[in-house]
């Protein structure tokens, strides 16, 4: 076939938004996550009302591809899109079950090859800067190579040019948040050196769901039965492998009811308990009663397993996550003080003497259960030292160095992690004088040896950190592993954010908030960047505060997502992630922190 040339179709002003499968969740088997619909759907796979308003194929390929791109701004429902731009029922069905959607930065370019008059086929190409993809399990996968181009065959029939194979599903980064419905899904922890031999723990992961089906509970149960993503499978697992549900998930009298295949009665009680915990934590906002597992319409029958478990049972699998507002703390005049009591925090259970909390403190951390304290204090000779207070209030001296960063407990109360001179150490309560170094491994096996900040997750198996200083500072997120008797290893990958990185904290269970500085109208300004740890598009928000040499922050690592205390050179501000107002000044103080 003769190629007469390439015709560019889409200019930089064209907006392409998310398209992904709109198939309804089946009564059994896996669901296909899709983008949230932009228009109100009537319930059927394709809506005549939507079809009638869509751009349609044309008599030349250039106009047809242009019409498709413009159609993406009208609807994210591939039912009507397929009806218009794919010629056969088989192709339309394949389009509805498309396994992934491309997430791109900036503008999309589409190019069609101009056919001769006699040609009945041609080629269309779509290209953009790729950030990543959302796959059929709702997992965001970062792109290894930002260069992205997809070639799609087109054919002419009855005088119109349509696609001879499904075209790509695309969403731009600026439309990502509005196009997907994120959910925090919890998976059972694997036994490991970090979690223990019999972990009673679930680990969170962000997924992106199909809002078109309207059946959130069924989708999430399907995702749990499919197992954790590749990024999480080293520390988490599906306790019921190869077992599926046999009907839709139901909510009956406030109970969550899941009917499973008969093989569910061939597994152990521990496997079933772990599954119930994962379901409960993943769906706790949808029901208030018990999680009930049934087989063939009756309760699951396994020795010593309770087929109906209320929240008091399955919530024990995540003791670090609290269902209450956490107090916040800061350092003022060398003493640890409460910044916000969050409804009546009582420091007495800490059993800490005044000398522990009020003597030359530079930074501190309190365990989530409010029973342990770690402080970095300056000695008389000007060096810094980490001190740990055990349950009795006894102060134990540990590491001494010229530069010690802020400690972090994560979700545990037995060990604290702290950066010392760019290296990372774990210090245990009771053996505080024998700290062990954590090896931090970055991309390509490169050691990261300039760690300036670290925050453990509440599940205790992951961490976010800052490596480097000044313009060279970068944010990393990693997973802890190790062997019995050996040193822990933190394998980390870079989390890209725009700006000069100053500090980082967990913000909820599956995203972080990063303090960065960027050029503003009157010099550098401080920005807060809310960044999912999976690498999906981040959300930057200017605080309108002028940058200072010292910028530190803290945030709530639970689902509460309260205020973000922000320190600028000894002044604390009440920052908010989505606020367009300048944060209010709270008080003088440094090194703010939530428990953990």
XYZ file of C-alpha atoms in Angstrom:
596
model
C 0.000 0.000 0.000
C 1.378 3.389 -0.971
C 1.895 5.884 1.889
C 1.173 9.420 0.822
C 2.437 10.979 4.061
C 1.701 11.614 7.729
C -0.976 14.031 8.858
C -0.856 15.401 12.459
C -4.321 15.346 13.965
C -4.241 16.548 17.556
C -2.817 19.870 18.671
C -1.603 20.691 22.161
C -4.964 22.141 23.080
C -6.866 18.869 22.731
C -7.828 17.366 26.070
C -7.933 13.574 26.305
C -9.401 12.042 29.414
C -9.674 8.561 30.867
C -11.286 5.710 29.020
C -11.354 2.238 30.466
C -13.621 -0.766 30.646
C -17.196 -0.145 31.736
C -18.233 -3.766 32.021
C -20.448 -4.438 35.014
C -19.034 -6.525 37.833
C -20.013 -10.131 37.080
C -21.833 -12.284 39.612
C -18.619 -14.269 39.966
C -15.041 -13.993 38.768
C -12.750 -10.949 38.625
C -13.997 -7.426 38.045
C -12.332 -5.024 35.650
C -11.527 -1.650 37.291
C -12.355 1.333 35.139
C -12.324 5.099 35.212
C -15.114 6.947 36.948
C -17.754 8.032 34.414
C -17.977 11.651 33.458
C -21.641 11.424 32.555
C -24.580 9.843 34.325
C -25.141 6.386 32.922
C -28.524 4.689 32.709
C -27.169 1.267 33.625
C -26.855 -0.429 30.271
C -23.374 -0.981 28.728
C -24.002 1.636 26.070
C -26.252 4.659 26.381
C -28.152 5.929 23.363
C -28.090 9.401 24.894
C -24.304 9.327 25.067
C -24.012 7.828 21.573
C -26.099 10.573 20.047
C -23.802 13.276 21.455
C -20.476 11.729 20.473
C -18.331 12.731 17.506
C -18.527 10.003 14.889
C -16.193 8.378 12.352
C -15.624 10.228 9.121
C -14.875 9.527 5.476
C -11.138 10.092 5.954
C -8.846 8.588 8.669
C -7.540 11.931 9.883
C -11.017 13.157 10.750
C -11.954 9.824 12.335
C -8.957 9.842 14.689
C -9.624 13.476 15.529
C -13.245 12.545 16.287
C -12.101 9.748 18.597
C -9.808 12.063 20.554
C -12.614 14.601 20.882
C -15.034 11.851 21.931
C -12.806 11.138 24.920
C -13.658 14.599 26.244
C -17.376 13.720 26.163
C -17.435 10.310 27.852
C -15.160 7.790 29.530
C -17.581 4.965 28.766
C -16.077 2.622 26.175
C -19.515 1.176 25.444
C -20.635 4.085 23.274
C -17.067 4.750 22.150
C -16.799 1.204 20.843
C -20.235 1.418 19.250
C -19.050 4.402 17.241
C -15.422 3.628 16.437
C -15.180 -0.181 16.229
C -16.946 -2.059 13.408
C -17.738 -5.461 14.982
C -19.326 -6.747 18.231
C -16.201 -8.813 18.960
C -13.943 -5.751 18.808
C -16.367 -3.735 20.929
C -16.379 -6.432 23.602
C -12.574 -6.583 23.587
C -12.492 -2.810 23.977
C -14.765 -2.993 27.020
C -12.389 -5.517 28.611
C -9.254 -3.532 27.835
C -6.663 -4.445 30.476
C -5.050 -1.060 31.041
C -5.197 2.678 30.616
C -2.192 4.857 29.815
C -1.535 7.848 32.070
C 0.421 10.537 30.258
C 1.963 13.884 31.087
C 0.975 16.874 28.981
C -0.515 16.680 25.528
C -1.348 13.746 23.280
C -0.342 13.584 19.646
C -2.139 11.415 17.086
C -0.858 10.878 13.543
C -2.636 9.036 10.733
C -1.035 7.775 7.570
C -2.859 9.091 4.517
C -4.033 6.213 2.309
C -4.442 6.211 -1.423
C -7.914 6.361 -2.921
C -7.949 2.578 -3.436
C -6.652 1.653 0.036
C -9.079 0.211 2.599
C -6.578 0.058 5.506
C -4.143 2.481 7.109
C -2.299 3.148 10.374
C -2.928 5.611 13.235
C -0.254 6.383 15.828
C -0.770 7.847 19.310
C 2.190 9.201 21.299
C 2.840 11.115 24.523
C 5.108 11.224 27.581
C 4.077 8.155 29.565
C 3.886 8.318 33.380
C 2.487 4.819 33.831
C -0.512 2.576 33.338
C -3.452 1.400 35.430
C -3.919 -2.327 34.849
C -6.989 -4.558 35.093
C -6.445 -5.019 38.852
C -6.490 -1.263 39.385
C -2.736 -1.159 40.071
C -0.764 1.866 38.903
C 2.517 0.794 37.289
C 5.187 3.415 36.762
C 6.644 3.584 33.278
C 10.291 2.626 32.931
C 10.541 4.611 29.708
C 8.528 7.831 29.263
C 8.646 7.519 25.491
C 5.295 6.030 24.462
C 3.808 5.316 21.056
C 0.958 2.994 20.082
C 0.169 1.967 16.524
C -3.431 1.054 15.670
C -4.751 -0.355 12.390
C -7.718 1.336 10.759
C -10.055 0.072 8.060
C -12.670 1.558 5.753
C -16.132 0.069 5.553
C -19.309 1.571 4.126
C -17.385 4.753 3.392
C -16.240 5.379 7.017
C -12.822 4.904 8.658
C -12.921 3.009 11.957
C -10.335 1.238 14.088
C -9.598 -2.349 13.099
C -8.324 -3.040 16.631
C -9.038 -1.344 19.990
C -7.428 2.093 20.256
C -5.456 3.071 23.396
C -7.223 4.247 26.531
C -5.561 7.441 27.753
C -5.820 9.914 30.608
C -3.726 13.030 31.105
C -2.050 13.645 34.443
C -4.087 16.760 35.174
C -7.288 14.716 34.822
C -6.094 11.664 36.749
C -7.619 12.522 40.129
C -11.015 13.254 38.601
C -10.925 10.158 36.400
C -10.331 7.423 38.963
C -11.787 6.405 42.296
C -8.903 5.391 44.597
C -9.359 2.797 47.334
C -7.042 1.551 50.066
C -6.974 -2.236 49.900
C -5.308 -4.265 52.670
C -3.455 -7.542 52.105
C -2.347 -10.085 54.691
C 1.322 -9.832 55.646
C 3.745 -12.616 54.803
C 5.862 -14.123 57.587
C 9.268 -12.427 57.613
C 12.029 -11.123 59.844
C 10.186 -7.806 59.917
C 6.618 -9.068 60.503
C 7.414 -12.193 62.527
C 6.669 -15.891 62.033
C 2.898 -15.562 62.506
C 2.018 -11.988 61.610
C -1.379 -10.612 62.565
C -1.007 -7.691 60.212
C -2.495 -6.341 57.001
C -0.604 -4.039 54.635
C -2.308 -1.277 52.623
C -2.061 -0.680 48.905
C -3.808 1.847 46.679
C -6.032 0.612 43.859
C -8.231 2.427 41.310
C -11.792 1.184 40.979
C -14.631 0.812 38.491
C -17.283 3.329 39.504
C -19.522 2.426 36.573
C -20.607 -0.863 38.131
C -21.498 0.780 41.440
C -20.470 -2.398 43.306
C -17.433 -1.323 45.297
C -17.541 -4.199 47.802
C -17.527 -6.893 45.119
C -14.685 -5.246 43.238
C -12.501 -5.007 46.325
C -13.129 -8.624 47.340
C -12.113 -9.658 43.818
C -8.916 -7.634 44.124
C -8.111 -9.297 47.451
C -8.653 -12.750 45.963
C -6.389 -11.823 43.034
C -3.564 -10.981 45.468
C -1.186 -8.060 46.022
C 0.641 -6.240 43.273
C 4.150 -7.162 42.166
C 5.494 -4.258 44.229
C 3.896 -5.615 47.424
C 4.115 -9.379 46.957
C 7.472 -9.636 48.750
C 5.765 -8.674 52.028
C 2.071 -9.479 51.470
C -0.038 -12.351 50.172
C -3.504 -13.638 49.367
C -4.277 -16.192 52.109
C -6.882 -17.879 49.871
C -5.046 -18.581 46.608
C -7.112 -19.967 43.720
C -10.385 -19.474 45.602
C -13.055 -17.177 44.188
C -16.431 -15.872 45.248
C -19.558 -17.514 43.854
C -21.936 -14.560 44.122
C -21.870 -10.820 44.581
C -20.791 -9.474 47.941
C -23.866 -8.474 49.946
C -24.540 -6.241 52.925
C -27.289 -7.763 55.071
C -28.381 -6.193 58.372
C -25.114 -4.226 58.410
C -23.070 -7.449 57.969
C -20.762 -7.988 55.002
C -21.562 -11.386 53.479
C -19.128 -13.145 51.107
C -19.958 -16.505 49.508
C -16.856 -18.470 48.495
C -16.152 -21.641 46.543
C -16.240 -24.944 48.452
C -12.417 -25.079 48.531
C -12.580 -22.414 51.239
C -13.312 -25.222 53.698
C -10.024 -26.926 52.807
C -7.769 -24.138 54.146
C -6.721 -23.400 57.724
C -8.426 -21.145 60.224
C -5.390 -18.838 60.148
C -5.794 -18.336 56.393
C -9.489 -17.557 56.769
C -8.867 -15.188 59.689
C -6.274 -13.310 57.654
C -8.709 -13.007 54.738
C -11.464 -11.707 57.018
C -9.064 -9.096 58.413
C -8.058 -7.974 54.917
C -11.707 -7.694 53.887
C -12.680 -5.866 57.062
C -9.943 -3.266 56.840
C -10.487 -2.762 53.097
C -14.258 -2.275 53.397
C -14.727 -0.948 56.929
C -16.378 2.239 55.646
C -19.200 0.242 53.997
C -20.560 -1.791 56.904
C -20.819 -1.640 60.687
C -21.552 -5.251 61.599
C -19.644 -8.495 61.112
C -17.797 -10.103 58.199
C -19.579 -13.367 57.381
C -18.117 -16.086 55.141
C -20.466 -18.645 53.640
C -20.251 -21.656 51.302
C -23.347 -22.904 49.510
C -25.568 -20.610 51.542
C -24.328 -21.781 54.968
C -21.494 -20.579 57.249
C -17.986 -21.761 56.365
C -17.228 -24.875 58.453
C -13.551 -25.059 59.482
C -12.337 -26.200 62.899
C -11.909 -23.326 65.396
C -12.844 -20.726 62.796
C -15.656 -18.272 63.449
C -17.538 -17.683 60.189
C -18.978 -14.430 61.570
C -16.452 -11.955 62.976
C -17.197 -8.498 64.329
C -14.831 -5.542 64.255
C -13.359 -6.329 67.658
C -11.953 -9.524 66.136
C -10.555 -8.579 62.760
C -9.249 -5.162 63.805
C -6.692 -6.939 65.984
C -4.819 -7.652 62.764
C -3.723 -4.018 62.585
C -3.110 -2.878 66.148
C -0.980 0.065 65.026
C -3.876 1.704 63.194
C -5.984 3.613 65.665
C -9.592 4.670 65.259
C -9.145 7.964 67.066
C -7.606 11.351 66.500
C -3.903 11.350 67.316
C -2.302 14.138 69.328
C 0.536 16.124 67.784
C 3.766 17.152 69.449
C 6.649 19.543 68.889
C 9.843 20.727 70.513
C 9.819 24.117 72.227
C 12.741 25.569 74.177
C 14.411 22.159 74.250
C 11.379 20.310 75.627
C 8.834 17.926 74.102
C 5.394 19.502 74.309
C 1.901 18.729 73.102
C 0.943 20.853 70.097
C -2.645 19.589 69.774
C -4.101 17.194 72.371
C -6.694 15.903 69.860
C -9.548 15.732 72.309
C -7.816 15.217 75.613
C -4.416 13.528 75.371
C -3.100 12.552 78.815
C 0.721 12.323 78.963
C 0.714 10.456 82.273
C 0.681 6.938 80.758
C 4.093 7.724 79.254
C 5.526 7.672 82.810
C 8.294 9.979 81.688
C 10.133 12.201 84.084
C 10.620 15.855 83.325
C 14.307 15.360 82.567
C 13.412 13.015 79.700
C 11.128 15.445 77.933
C 12.641 18.781 78.833
C 16.405 18.873 78.468
C 18.128 20.085 75.278
C 15.811 18.096 72.981
C 16.316 18.647 69.230
C 13.769 16.160 67.878
C 11.636 13.313 69.181
C 9.238 10.482 68.334
C 6.481 8.793 70.344
C 5.138 5.334 69.533
C 1.577 5.094 68.222
C 0.365 3.493 71.455
C 1.889 6.481 73.308
C 4.060 4.222 75.503
C 7.578 4.820 74.150
C 9.607 7.970 73.588
C 12.802 8.530 71.601
C 14.555 11.898 71.849
C 17.637 13.385 70.241
C 19.369 15.683 72.706
C 22.467 17.857 72.602
C 25.146 16.992 75.158
C 27.230 19.525 77.055
C 30.068 19.178 74.547
C 27.765 19.938 71.619
C 27.416 16.401 70.239
C 24.007 14.780 69.736
C 22.716 11.620 71.358
C 19.666 9.409 70.932
C 17.867 8.442 74.136
C 15.061 5.897 74.432
C 12.572 5.680 77.305
C 11.144 2.226 78.008
C 7.786 1.401 79.599
C 9.096 2.170 83.089
C 10.216 5.627 82.054
C 13.896 4.723 82.342
C 16.026 6.734 79.949
C 18.569 4.693 77.963
C 21.445 6.441 76.163
C 22.257 5.051 72.721
C 23.952 6.458 69.645
C 26.160 9.535 69.866
C 27.138 11.525 66.777
C 27.542 15.032 65.446
C 24.402 14.765 63.323
C 21.385 12.624 64.259
C 18.088 12.979 62.405
C 14.566 12.560 63.704
C 13.731 9.053 64.972
C 10.708 7.047 63.780
C 8.818 4.188 65.465
C 6.433 3.322 62.658
C 3.707 1.077 64.042
C 5.824 -0.811 66.565
C 6.982 -0.081 70.104
C 10.118 -2.210 70.308
C 12.530 -0.593 67.847
C 13.152 2.881 66.523
C 14.872 3.833 63.262
C 17.046 6.931 62.988
C 19.431 8.487 60.419
C 22.935 9.128 61.754
C 25.467 10.906 59.586
C 23.659 9.806 56.418
C 23.431 6.146 57.458
C 20.350 4.417 58.875
C 20.254 2.562 62.202
C 17.714 0.460 64.085
C 17.792 0.712 67.873
C 15.859 -1.712 70.064
C 14.241 -1.036 73.407
C 16.103 -3.129 75.995
C 19.228 -3.480 73.844
C 19.630 0.177 73.054
C 23.411 0.029 73.321
C 23.739 -2.382 70.361
C 22.161 -0.632 67.340
C 22.303 -2.299 63.928
C 22.760 -0.563 60.601
C 20.076 -0.885 57.928
C 21.464 -1.174 54.416
C 19.594 1.239 52.134
C 19.692 0.081 48.516
C 18.504 2.362 45.740
C 17.829 1.783 42.028
C 20.402 -0.352 40.273
C 21.755 -1.697 43.560
C 23.328 1.644 44.485
C 23.810 2.270 48.213
C 22.088 5.382 49.554
C 24.440 6.847 52.166
C 23.163 10.380 52.691
C 19.802 9.728 54.378
C 18.636 12.900 56.119
C 15.046 11.948 57.032
C 13.147 8.672 57.527
C 9.544 7.800 58.327
C 8.402 4.220 58.887
C 4.897 3.213 57.859
C 2.403 2.086 60.483
C 2.550 -1.450 59.073
C 6.289 -1.412 59.808
C 7.403 -2.936 56.510
C 7.837 0.224 54.434
C 9.556 3.561 54.770
C 9.821 6.906 53.020
C 13.071 8.800 53.213
C 15.016 11.767 51.929
C 18.489 11.077 50.577
C 20.803 13.974 49.850
C 20.608 17.650 50.717
C 19.981 20.922 48.933
C 19.104 20.644 45.234
C 20.368 17.034 45.219
C 17.808 15.823 47.790
C 15.413 13.161 46.534
C 12.485 11.208 48.004
C 12.516 7.409 48.075
C 9.995 4.803 49.167
C 11.094 1.302 50.067
C 10.328 -2.067 51.653
C 12.189 -3.604 54.593
C 13.454 -7.182 54.455
C 16.182 -9.280 56.017
C 17.344 -12.680 57.169
C 17.296 -14.157 60.645
C 20.286 -12.857 62.559
C 21.280 -10.535 59.711
C 20.959 -6.812 59.138
C 17.791 -5.341 57.700
C 17.762 -4.128 54.115
C 15.627 -1.273 52.828
C 15.206 -1.548 49.058
C 14.039 1.834 47.807
C 12.943 3.411 44.563
C 12.760 7.088 43.787
C 9.462 8.942 44.122
C 9.644 11.815 41.667
C 8.363 15.208 42.828
C 8.944 18.612 41.292
C 10.915 21.069 43.420
C 13.758 21.079 45.938
C 12.918 18.432 48.534
C 12.993 19.521 52.188
C 11.096 16.880 54.172
C 8.633 13.991 53.855
C 5.969 12.299 55.984
C 3.343 9.620 55.524
C -0.071 11.107 54.754
C -2.531 8.279 55.171
C -1.572 4.632 54.635
C -0.612 4.745 50.946
C 0.570 8.264 50.149
C 3.044 10.816 51.460
C 3.270 14.568 51.767
C 6.528 16.156 50.637
C 7.635 19.676 51.523
C 9.432 21.237 48.571
C 10.452 24.735 47.537
C 9.737 26.175 44.104
C 10.231 29.579 42.516
C 7.315 31.946 43.193
C 6.409 35.535 42.426
C 8.476 36.842 45.340
C 11.233 34.271 45.581
C 11.055 30.605 46.530
C 7.809 29.385 48.120
C 7.040 26.269 50.146
C 4.784 23.724 48.441
C 3.126 20.637 49.845
C 3.055 17.742 47.374
C 0.602 14.912 48.086
C 2.143 11.916 46.320
C 0.785 8.338 46.196
C 3.658 5.933 46.849
C 2.768 3.944 43.723
C 4.117 6.807 41.588
C 0.763 7.919 40.162
C 0.331 11.663 39.538
C 1.026 13.854 42.557
C -0.930 16.906 43.683
C 1.143 20.041 44.488
C -0.307 22.868 46.558
C 1.434 26.174 47.295
C 1.359 27.330 50.921
C 2.187 30.879 49.810
C 4.807 30.916 52.559
C 8.278 32.144 51.756
C 10.924 29.419 51.873
C 13.336 29.349 54.799
C 16.499 27.383 55.474
C 14.683 24.963 57.815
C 11.499 23.320 56.503
C 10.004 20.349 58.346
C 6.548 18.810 58.520
C 4.519 15.958 59.900
C 1.215 14.343 58.938
C -1.215 11.713 60.154
C -0.360 8.254 58.808
C -3.874 6.921 59.471
C -6.950 7.422 57.288
C -7.876 10.550 59.273
C -5.818 12.973 57.148
C -5.817 15.835 59.630
C -3.861 19.073 59.432
C -0.198 19.081 58.397
C 1.908 20.961 60.981
C 4.659 22.745 59.052
C 7.796 24.263 60.559
C 9.639 27.147 58.937
C 12.701 28.181 60.966
C 11.135 27.688 64.373
C 7.624 28.846 63.522
C 4.806 26.285 63.256
C 1.951 26.677 60.765
C -1.367 24.878 60.375
C -1.074 23.672 56.769
C -3.826 21.867 54.836
C -3.428 19.733 51.741
C -6.200 21.326 49.671
C -6.336 24.794 51.169
C -5.905 27.834 48.945
C -5.309 30.085 51.957
C -2.002 30.848 53.611
C -1.587 28.520 56.634
C -2.274 30.110 60.015
C 0.603 30.553 62.452
C 0.233 28.157 65.407
C 3.130 28.905 67.719
C 6.875 28.979 68.055
C 8.384 25.502 67.935
C 10.398 23.001 65.933
C 10.364 19.393 64.710
C 6.585 18.718 64.817
C 5.521 15.076 64.881
C 2.548 12.765 65.059
C 2.986 9.473 66.957
C 4.747 6.841 64.896
